[in-house]
Short mmCIF file of C-alpha atoms and ligand atoms in Angstrom, two decimals:
data_model
loop_
_atom_site.label_atom_id
_atom_site.label_comp_id
_atom_site.label_asym_id
_atom_site.label_seq_id
_atom_site.Cartn_x
_atom_site.Cartn_y
_atom_site.Cartn_z
CA MET T 731 28.00 1.38 12.75
CA SER T 732 27.48 5.09 13.15
CA THR T 733 25.85 6.82 16.17
CA PHE T 734 22.90 7.73 14.45
CA LYS T 735 19.75 4.87 14.26
CA ALA T 736 16.33 4.74 12.19
CA PRO T 737 14.10 6.89 14.82
CA LYS T 738 12.06 4.43 16.96
CA GLY T 739 9.65 2.56 15.20
CA THR T 740 10.64 2.82 11.81
CA TYR T 741 13.26 0.27 9.27
CA ASP T 742 15.21 1.69 6.47
CA LEU T 743 14.72 -0.05 3.06
CA ILE T 744 17.70 -1.20 1.46
CA PRO T 745 19.43 -3.75 -1.60
CA PRO T 746 18.47 -6.71 -1.53
CA GLU T 747 15.08 -6.74 0.87
CA SER T 748 13.80 -3.16 -0.57
CA ALA T 749 13.45 -4.55 -4.44
CA ASP T 750 10.72 -6.68 -3.07
CA PHE T 751 10.14 -3.78 -1.60
CA LEU T 752 9.10 -1.98 -4.95
CA ALA T 753 8.00 -4.65 -6.37
CA VAL T 754 4.58 -5.04 -4.29
CA ARG T 755 4.15 -1.06 -4.78
CA GLU T 756 4.68 -2.09 -8.20
CA ALA T 757 1.92 -5.26 -8.40
CA LEU T 758 -0.69 -3.82 -6.33
CA SER T 759 -0.54 -0.41 -8.45
CA ALA T 760 -0.71 -2.55 -11.92
CA PRO T 761 -3.48 -3.25 -11.39
CA LEU T 762 -5.71 0.08 -10.56
CA ARG T 763 -3.31 1.71 -13.89
CA ARG T 764 -4.87 -0.74 -16.33
CA ALA T 765 -8.55 0.54 -14.90
CA GLY T 766 -8.96 4.19 -15.10
CA TYR T 767 -6.83 5.05 -11.84
CA GLY T 768 -4.05 7.89 -12.56
CA TYR T 769 -1.55 9.18 -10.59
CA THR T 770 -1.77 11.74 -8.25
CA GLU T 771 0.46 13.05 -5.11
CA THR T 772 -0.19 15.41 -2.83
CA PRO T 773 2.21 16.30 0.23
CA GLY T 774 3.71 14.70 2.77
CA PHE T 775 2.24 17.48 5.15
CA GLU T 776 -0.96 19.03 4.90
CA GLN T 777 -2.57 20.91 7.67
CA VAL T 778 -3.89 19.50 10.79
CA GLU T 779 -7.34 20.38 10.10
CA LEU T 780 -8.14 18.69 7.74
CA PHE T 781 -7.09 15.15 8.87
CA ALA T 782 -9.08 16.18 12.15
CA ARG T 783 -11.93 16.45 9.42
CA GLY T 784 -11.05 14.20 6.90
CA VAL T 785 -10.34 11.24 9.53
CA GLY T 786 -12.77 12.08 12.35
CA GLU T 787 -12.27 14.51 15.98
CA SER T 788 -12.47 10.97 17.64
CA THR T 789 -10.12 9.23 16.01
CA ASP T 790 -6.88 7.41 18.17
CA ILE T 791 -5.14 8.09 14.24
CA VAL T 792 -6.39 11.73 14.94
CA THR T 793 -6.31 12.55 18.83
CA LYS T 794 -3.04 10.21 19.24
CA GLU T 795 -0.94 9.08 16.44
CA MET T 796 -0.31 12.32 14.31
CA TYR T 797 2.44 13.97 13.94
CA THR T 798 1.62 17.19 14.10
CA LEU T 799 3.53 20.79 13.95
CA THR T 800 4.00 23.97 14.14
CA THR T 801 5.89 25.83 10.70
CA LYS T 802 7.92 29.32 11.90
CA GLY T 803 5.17 31.06 10.39
CA GLY T 804 2.25 29.80 12.61
CA ASP T 805 0.41 27.39 10.33
CA GLU T 806 -0.18 23.89 12.42
CA LEU T 807 0.46 20.43 9.84
CA ALA T 808 0.66 17.53 10.32
CA LEU T 809 2.03 14.12 8.64
CA ARG T 810 -0.29 12.48 6.65
CA PRO T 811 -1.51 9.88 8.40
CA GLU T 812 -3.75 8.18 5.83
CA GLY T 813 -3.93 9.79 1.94
CA THR T 814 -8.01 9.57 2.05
CA ALA T 815 -8.78 13.45 2.76
CA SER T 816 -4.99 14.67 1.06
CA VAL T 817 -6.37 13.03 -2.47
CA LEU T 818 -10.34 13.95 -2.47
CA ARG T 819 -8.51 17.59 -1.16
CA ALA T 820 -6.89 17.83 -3.98
CA ALA T 821 -8.67 17.61 -6.02
CA LEU T 822 -11.91 19.48 -5.29
CA GLU T 823 -9.27 21.74 -4.90
CA ALA T 824 -8.59 20.93 -8.73
CA SER T 825 -12.09 20.96 -9.67
CA LEU T 826 -11.22 17.37 -10.95
CA HIS T 827 -15.05 17.07 -10.62
CA LYS T 828 -16.78 20.05 -13.07
CA SER T 829 -14.83 17.94 -15.75
CA GLY T 830 -18.08 15.64 -16.05
CA ASN T 831 -16.72 13.18 -16.22
CA LEU T 832 -17.13 11.34 -12.86
CA PRO T 833 -16.73 9.49 -12.45
CA VAL T 834 -12.77 10.83 -10.57
CA LYS T 835 -10.33 7.72 -10.66
CA LEU T 836 -7.30 8.38 -8.46
CA TRP T 837 -4.90 6.20 -7.23
CA TYR T 838 -1.29 7.24 -5.09
CA SER T 839 1.88 5.12 -2.86
CA GLY T 840 3.66 6.85 -0.58
CA SER T 841 4.87 7.52 2.92
CA TYR T 842 2.47 8.00 5.55
CA TYR T 843 2.77 8.65 9.87
CA ARG T 844 1.18 7.49 12.54
CA TYR T 845 2.80 7.52 16.11
CA GLU T 846 2.35 4.61 18.06
CA ARG T 847 3.04 1.60 20.09
CA PRO T 848 6.26 -0.04 17.37
CA GLN T 849 5.06 -3.12 17.14
CA LYS T 850 5.90 -6.10 14.50
CA GLY T 851 3.81 -5.46 11.12
CA ARG T 852 3.13 -0.81 12.81
CA TYR T 853 5.46 1.35 12.31
CA ARG T 854 5.92 4.55 13.13
CA HIS T 855 6.48 5.05 9.14
CA PHE T 856 4.40 2.48 6.81
CA SER T 857 3.78 2.81 3.36
CA GLN T 858 0.74 2.17 1.68
CA VAL T 859 -0.54 1.82 -2.19
CA GLY T 860 -3.77 3.81 -2.03
CA ALA T 861 -7.26 4.29 -5.16
CA GLU T 862 -10.51 6.65 -4.59
CA ALA T 863 -13.12 6.25 -7.12
CA ILE T 864 -14.82 9.57 -6.82
CA GLY T 865 -18.26 10.94 -7.96
CA ALA T 866 -20.33 8.17 -8.34
CA GLU T 867 -23.03 6.22 -6.43
CA ASP T 868 -23.25 3.07 -8.84
CA PRO T 869 -22.36 -0.80 -7.06
CA ALA T 870 -19.77 -1.90 -9.83
CA LEU T 871 -17.83 0.49 -8.33
CA ASP T 872 -17.15 -0.32 -5.03
CA ALA T 873 -17.20 -4.09 -6.95
CA GLU T 874 -14.46 -3.21 -8.89
CA LEU T 875 -12.20 -1.85 -6.21
CA ILE T 876 -12.55 -4.93 -4.73
CA ILE T 877 -11.85 -6.96 -7.57
CA LEU T 878 -8.45 -4.53 -8.32
CA ALA T 879 -7.27 -5.70 -5.28
CA HIS T 880 -8.07 -9.02 -5.20
CA ASP T 881 -6.14 -9.54 -8.71
CA ALA T 882 -2.69 -7.64 -7.29
CA TYR T 883 -2.89 -9.35 -4.34
CA ARG T 884 -3.54 -12.36 -5.98
CA SER T 885 -0.42 -11.90 -8.23
CA LEU T 886 1.94 -11.97 -5.55
CA GLY T 887 1.06 -15.31 -5.16
CA LEU T 888 -1.17 -14.14 -1.27
CA ARG T 889 -3.11 -16.93 -1.59
CA GLY T 890 -3.54 -16.85 2.13
CA PHE T 891 -5.90 -13.53 3.13
CA ARG T 892 -10.09 -13.07 3.03
CA ILE T 893 -11.45 -9.64 2.62
CA LEU T 894 -13.85 -9.13 5.35
CA LEU T 895 -17.00 -7.17 3.58
CA ASN T 896 -20.22 -5.43 5.68
CA SER T 897 -22.28 -2.49 4.88
CA LEU T 898 -22.73 0.23 7.44
CA GLY T 899 -25.65 2.40 5.99
CA ASP T 900 -26.48 5.07 4.24
CA LYS T 901 -28.20 8.73 5.90
CA GLU T 902 -30.65 7.41 6.20
CA CYS T 903 -30.75 4.44 7.50
CA ARG T 904 -27.80 4.85 9.86
CA PRO T 905 -28.69 7.31 12.44
CA VAL T 906 -31.85 4.98 13.15
CA TYR T 907 -29.58 2.25 13.96
CA ARG T 908 -26.85 4.14 15.48
CA ALA T 909 -29.45 5.96 17.76
CA ALA T 910 -31.12 1.79 18.58
CA LEU T 911 -27.17 1.03 18.78
CA GLN T 912 -26.62 4.19 22.05
CA GLU T 913 -29.67 2.67 23.59
CA PHE T 914 -28.28 -1.08 23.79
CA LEU T 915 -24.41 0.21 24.36
CA ARG T 916 -26.19 2.59 27.55
CA ARG T 917 -26.50 -0.31 29.14
CA LEU T 918 -23.60 -2.32 30.06
CA ASP T 919 -21.39 -2.50 32.13
CA LEU T 920 -17.83 0.06 30.37
CA ASP T 921 -14.75 2.06 31.70
CA GLU T 922 -15.58 6.19 31.46
CA ASP T 923 -13.88 7.23 28.28
CA THR T 924 -15.49 4.24 26.40
CA ARG T 925 -19.27 5.86 27.87
CA ARG T 926 -17.93 8.92 25.87
CA ARG T 927 -17.72 6.63 23.10
CA ILE T 928 -20.23 5.68 22.69
CA ASP T 929 -21.74 9.55 22.97
CA ILE T 930 -19.96 10.67 19.82
CA ASN T 931 -19.23 7.73 17.84
CA PRO T 932 -20.98 4.68 19.01
CA LEU T 933 -19.77 1.99 15.69
CA ARG T 934 -16.25 2.30 17.46
CA VAL T 935 -17.25 0.68 20.62
CA LEU T 936 -18.59 -2.85 18.59
CA ASP T 937 -15.19 -1.98 17.26
CA ASP T 938 -12.92 -2.66 21.33
CA LYS T 939 -10.98 -5.72 21.01
CA ARG T 940 -11.47 -6.09 24.65
CA GLU T 941 -12.43 -9.64 25.90
CA SER T 942 -14.02 -7.39 29.17
CA VAL T 943 -16.56 -5.66 26.20
CA GLN T 944 -16.47 -7.72 23.42
CA ARG T 945 -18.26 -10.78 25.52
CA GLN T 946 -21.40 -7.74 26.48
CA LEU T 947 -21.83 -6.78 22.83
CA THR T 948 -22.67 -10.81 21.95
CA ASP T 949 -26.28 -9.01 21.52
CA ALA T 950 -26.24 -5.77 20.42
CA PRO T 951 -28.11 -4.44 17.22
CA MET T 952 -26.54 -4.92 14.42
CA MET T 953 -26.42 -2.54 11.07
CA ARG T 954 -27.08 -5.47 8.63
CA ASP T 955 -30.42 -6.24 10.03
CA HIS T 956 -31.28 -2.18 10.61
CA LEU T 957 -29.95 -1.21 6.25
CA CYS T 958 -32.50 -0.07 4.27
CA GLU T 959 -34.88 -1.19 0.92
CA GLY T 960 -31.94 1.10 -0.60
CA CYS T 961 -28.92 0.09 1.34
CA LYS T 962 -29.92 -4.35 1.18
CA SER T 963 -30.33 -3.63 -2.55
CA TYR T 964 -27.07 -1.74 -3.29
CA HIS T 965 -25.64 -3.51 -1.02
CA GLU T 966 -26.79 -6.91 -2.63
CA GLN T 967 -25.79 -5.84 -5.79
CA VAL T 968 -22.25 -5.55 -4.42
CA ARG T 969 -22.25 -8.85 -2.96
CA GLU T 970 -23.43 -10.76 -7.50
CA GLN T 971 -20.22 -8.39 -8.89
CA LEU T 972 -17.91 -9.99 -6.16
CA THR T 973 -19.62 -13.61 -7.33
CA ALA T 974 -19.78 -12.84 -10.20
CA ALA T 975 -15.77 -11.87 -10.34
CA ASP T 976 -15.30 -15.34 -8.59
CA VAL T 977 -13.88 -13.43 -6.13
CA GLN T 978 -14.28 -14.93 -1.98
CA TYR T 979 -15.34 -12.77 0.87
CA GLU T 980 -17.15 -12.81 4.48
CA ASP T 981 -19.86 -11.07 5.71
CA ASP T 982 -18.78 -9.30 8.97
CA PRO T 983 -21.76 -7.77 10.16
CA ARG T 984 -19.10 -6.69 13.33
CA LEU T 985 -16.76 -4.80 10.42
CA VAL T 986 -16.84 -0.48 10.97
CA ARG T 987 -14.81 1.80 10.08
CA GLY T 988 -16.17 3.87 12.70
CA LEU T 989 -16.50 7.18 10.74
CA ASP T 990 -19.85 9.00 10.61
CA TYR T 991 -19.54 9.98 6.92
CA TYR T 992 -17.88 6.69 5.78
CA THR T 993 -21.65 5.15 4.60
CA ARG T 994 -22.16 1.00 2.78
CA THR T 995 -19.81 -0.61 1.36
CA THR T 996 -16.88 -1.23 3.77
CA PHE T 997 -14.14 -4.04 3.40
CA GLU T 998 -10.72 -5.34 4.45
CA PHE T 999 -8.29 -7.42 3.56
CA VAL T 1000 -6.75 -9.91 6.11
CA HIS T 1001 -3.59 -12.04 6.50
CA ASP T 1002 -3.66 -15.37 8.62
CA GLY T 1003 -0.58 -14.92 8.86
CA LEU T 1004 0.33 -11.80 10.56
CA GLY T 1005 -0.78 -12.33 14.30
CA SER T 1006 -1.98 -8.99 15.46
CA GLN T 1007 -1.78 -6.70 12.72
CA SER T 1008 -3.27 -8.91 10.12
CA ALA T 1009 -5.01 -5.62 7.83
CA VAL T 1010 -2.75 -5.94 5.08
CA GLY T 1011 -5.86 -3.38 3.36
CA GLY T 1012 -9.38 -1.74 3.75
CA GLY T 1013 -11.36 0.41 2.76
CA GLY T 1014 -14.65 0.82 2.01
CA ARG T 1015 -17.49 4.26 0.53
CA TYR T 1016 -17.50 7.56 2.03
CA ASP T 1017 -20.89 9.65 0.47
CA GLY T 1018 -20.24 12.71 3.30
CA LEU T 1019 -16.80 13.00 3.18
CA SER T 1020 -16.53 16.43 0.21
CA GLU T 1021 -19.38 18.35 1.34
CA MET T 1022 -17.49 17.60 5.64
CA LEU T 1023 -14.05 18.70 3.69
CA GLY T 1024 -16.46 21.77 2.70
CA GLY T 1025 -16.96 21.02 -1.23
CA PRO T 1026 -20.29 19.84 -3.29
CA PRO T 1027 -21.85 16.13 -2.21
CA LEU T 1028 -19.39 13.75 -4.17
CA PRO T 1029 -20.55 10.57 -2.99
CA SER T 1030 -17.24 7.38 -3.18
CA VAL T 1031 -15.35 4.68 -2.65
CA GLY T 1032 -11.75 3.96 -2.03
CA TRP T 1033 -9.43 1.20 -0.49
CA ALA T 1034 -5.71 1.33 0.86
CA LEU T 1035 -3.16 -1.30 1.18
CA GLY T 1036 -0.11 -0.69 3.11
CA VAL T 1037 2.80 -2.00 1.81
CA ASP T 1038 5.07 -3.28 3.92
CA ARG T 1039 2.83 -5.63 5.54
CA THR T 1040 1.98 -6.93 2.32
CA VAL T 1041 5.84 -7.84 2.49
CA LEU T 1042 5.09 -9.07 5.42
CA ALA T 1043 1.85 -11.28 4.43
CA LEU T 1044 4.54 -13.11 1.33
CA ARG T 1045 7.18 -14.07 4.61
CA ALA T 1046 4.88 -15.19 6.14
CA GLU T 1047 3.93 -17.29 2.65
CA GLY T 1048 7.24 -18.22 1.81
CA VAL T 1049 6.63 -16.38 -1.60
CA GLU T 1050 9.39 -16.02 -3.15
CA LEU T 1051 8.93 -12.94 -5.83
CA GLN T 1052 10.86 -13.92 -9.13
CA LEU T 1053 12.09 -10.15 -9.81
CA PRO T 1054 13.97 -10.37 -13.60
CA SER T 1055 18.36 -9.66 -11.98
CA SER T 1056 19.28 -5.99 -11.46
CA THR T 1057 22.66 -6.59 -13.59
CA ASP T 1058 22.43 -8.27 -16.88
CA VAL T 1059 25.96 -7.70 -17.44
CA PHE T 1060 29.46 -7.43 -15.43
CA ALA T 1061 32.64 -5.83 -16.83
CA VAL T 1062 36.07 -7.00 -15.02
CA PRO T 1063 38.95 -4.92 -16.44
CA ILE T 1064 42.60 -6.54 -16.73
CA GLY T 1065 44.79 -3.58 -16.98
CA GLU T 1066 44.55 -0.20 -17.24
CA GLU T 1067 44.15 -0.55 -20.91
CA ALA T 1068 41.11 -3.00 -20.70
CA ARG T 1069 39.65 0.10 -18.25
CA ARG T 1070 39.20 2.03 -19.86
CA ALA T 1071 38.35 0.26 -23.33
CA LEU T 1072 35.17 -1.84 -21.51
CA PHE T 1073 33.97 1.20 -19.68
CA ARG T 1074 33.81 2.54 -23.06
CA VAL T 1075 31.15 -0.58 -24.03
CA VAL T 1076 29.39 -0.47 -20.39
CA THR T 1077 28.15 3.16 -21.10
CA ALA T 1078 27.03 2.13 -24.36
CA LEU T 1079 25.09 -1.70 -23.75
CA ARG T 1080 23.47 0.70 -20.77
CA ARG T 1081 22.43 2.78 -23.86
CA GLU T 1082 21.05 0.14 -26.09
CA GLY T 1083 19.07 -0.25 -22.52
CA VAL T 1084 20.96 -3.11 -21.20
CA ALA T 1085 21.54 -3.84 -17.24
CA ALA T 1086 25.57 -3.35 -16.91
CA ASP T 1087 27.74 -3.00 -13.68
CA PHE T 1088 31.87 -2.39 -13.87
CA ALA T 1089 34.43 -3.36 -11.09
CA TYR T 1090 35.68 -0.28 -9.61
CA GLY T 1091 38.09 0.52 -7.67
CA GLY T 1092 40.59 -0.90 -9.57
CA LYS T 1093 40.42 -4.29 -8.16
CA GLY T 1094 41.80 -7.59 -9.18
CA MET T 1095 41.12 -10.50 -11.00
CA LYS T 1096 39.36 -13.05 -8.51
CA ASN T 1097 37.29 -9.63 -6.66
CA ALA T 1098 35.97 -8.48 -10.26
CA MET T 1099 34.66 -11.83 -10.65
CA LYS T 1100 33.45 -12.01 -6.83
CA SER T 1101 31.69 -9.13 -7.83
CA ALA T 1102 30.59 -10.28 -10.85
CA ASN T 1103 29.15 -13.21 -9.27
CA ARG T 1104 27.48 -11.27 -6.36
CA SER T 1105 25.82 -8.45 -8.92
CA GLY T 1106 23.74 -12.25 -10.46
CA ALA T 1107 25.11 -10.72 -14.01
CA ARG T 1108 23.94 -13.23 -16.21
CA TYR T 1109 27.18 -12.81 -18.15
CA ALA T 1110 30.31 -11.18 -17.64
CA LEU T 1111 32.47 -9.22 -20.25
CA LEU T 1112 36.72 -9.36 -19.33
CA ALA T 1113 39.61 -8.16 -21.47
CA GLY T 1114 42.56 -7.79 -20.85
CA GLU T 1115 46.23 -6.95 -23.06
CA ARG T 1116 45.89 -9.88 -25.24
CA ASP T 1117 42.19 -9.88 -26.32
CA LEU T 1118 42.58 -5.77 -26.54
CA ALA T 1119 44.99 -6.82 -28.76
CA GLU T 1120 42.31 -8.11 -31.27
CA SER T 1121 40.11 -6.12 -30.05
CA VAL T 1122 37.65 -8.99 -28.18
CA ALA T 1123 35.97 -9.42 -24.91
CA GLN T 1124 35.77 -12.41 -23.80
CA LEU T 1125 31.91 -12.78 -23.09
CA LYS T 1126 31.65 -15.49 -20.12
CA ASP T 1127 28.20 -16.88 -19.26
CA LEU T 1128 28.40 -16.79 -15.63
CA GLN T 1129 25.40 -19.79 -15.16
CA SER T 1130 26.88 -22.49 -17.91
CA GLY T 1131 31.07 -20.88 -17.25
CA GLU T 1132 31.29 -21.11 -21.48
CA GLN T 1133 33.40 -18.09 -23.03
CA THR T 1134 33.81 -16.55 -25.83
CA ALA T 1135 36.09 -13.90 -28.00
CA VAL T 1136 33.06 -11.34 -28.76
CA PRO T 1137 34.46 -8.53 -31.18
CA LEU T 1138 34.92 -4.74 -29.29
CA ASP T 1139 31.95 -3.15 -31.18
CA ARG T 1140 29.54 -5.88 -31.80
CA VAL T 1141 29.16 -7.06 -28.07
CA VAL T 1142 25.99 -4.27 -27.87
CA SER T 1143 24.61 -6.76 -30.53
CA GLU T 1144 25.70 -10.23 -29.03
CA VAL T 1145 24.56 -9.26 -26.28
CA ARG T 1146 20.91 -8.44 -27.47
CA ALA T 1147 20.56 -10.84 -28.92
CA LYS T 1148 21.74 -13.41 -26.55
CA LEU T 1149 19.20 -11.35 -23.55
CA ALA T 1150 16.43 -11.72 -26.16
P1 AMP R 1379 -5.97 2.36 7.52
O1 AMP R 1379 -6.30 2.46 7.32
O2 AMP R 1379 -6.07 2.04 8.75
O3 AMP R 1379 -7.99 1.31 7.53
O4 AMP R 1379 -5.14 1.58 7.00
C1 AMP R 1379 -4.30 0.27 6.09
C2 AMP R 1379 -3.93 -0.35 5.70
O5 AMP R 1379 -2.40 0.45 5.30
C3 AMP R 1379 -3.58 -1.27 6.89
O6 AMP R 1379 -4.22 -2.21 6.66
C4 AMP R 1379 -2.01 -1.88 7.16
O7 AMP R 1379 -2.38 -2.38 6.60
C5 AMP R 1379 -0.80 -0.10 6.31
N1 AMP R 1379 -1.06 0.81 7.98
C6 AMP R 1379 -1.79 1.53 8.75
N2 AMP R 1379 -1.21 1.52 9.59
C7 AMP R 1379 -0.26 0.60 9.84
C8 AMP R 1379 0.76 1.26 10.57
N3 AMP R 1379 1.68 1.30 12.23
N4 AMP R 1379 1.85 0.49 10.25
C9 AMP R 1379 2.19 -0.51 9.18
N5 AMP R 1379 1.19 -0.47 8.29
C10 AMP R 1379 -0.21 0.34 8.34
#
């Protein structure tokens, strides 16, 4: 142990568990890559103002959870707490929306930072895979994203997740609903903070987890009953597309992503094996965000899936990912001359695409074989003085124990043939 530890609320990804994380990232993004989404990477930090506007001044993320810093040059920056604002900023900056090819479909993967109270499934540094489809209003696009996330989770073997679905209306019907909700909320017995929230962001009050608040909300007006004809029919089409794709969902009229520019489709993926931090992913339509960032009107939809919680969900379900072994061949030389000869073979194997490793550090035969077994390799490649005299090495199948002598210059082709 060193004097230092990973900061509070963070953890390291190290082998062997890190292989699962890599596989989850890969699986969550694979359906996107097959659906025309292009890879996007943005800086780990942005101007504070981008998130203040892009996430919302009244959200916990902005008011309490951002890691902010002032640079030596006097810039106010924040470590990114989420991906949408950055990705939309990047798309606008590069004028991707002017290519005449809408929607612009982008996917991303990376680290996010929120100063939250750490607990299982809630960290200060976490990892997301996300997708944004920018510049199109089409129920099939909303459905596409939900289907892709669904298929990604299924491809990992996850079964115990549910999809919650709602519509938040648009700039026509939402303000009417908002006013009705405010009027209702003002009559309740609420603390001062919550009262302030009624003015700034009343929908978020619906999301309050406290029993004392929820108890008073049973008769609250619901967006569902205030949707305009356009929103109703849009939502109906999203639902039809999901059903046609065999994707089951639950209507959840209380699901809000309480920001004013979130519109229409909103959804969350929850997993019941995760305790209180049950959301494994979420997203929705944000038709007003581009304009909030100073861009043109660009109706868009996106999601972000949490890698950490997806890994926890896999563990909760007892799903073992079938990962290919990271080493195919492990070389065990006996003696100096064999070290030189087998090291050359290992290099040749790697250049031909075979995953190979070597017993470094002058280990004795017994320790070297232990390393070979621990590496998960299918084959050990052994050679001693007698083998070298005959220009062969012994290829040992570590599963069956069977061993055959192979001429040194044919090891690569032999191994490739066996692995194929
Ligand atoms: P959000 O932008 O809050 O909807 O986050 C999207 C997804 O990221 C969530 O569904 C979680 O899976 C994941 N996530 C968000 N915050 C955290 C956190 N503090 N720790 C771990 N995962 C998180």
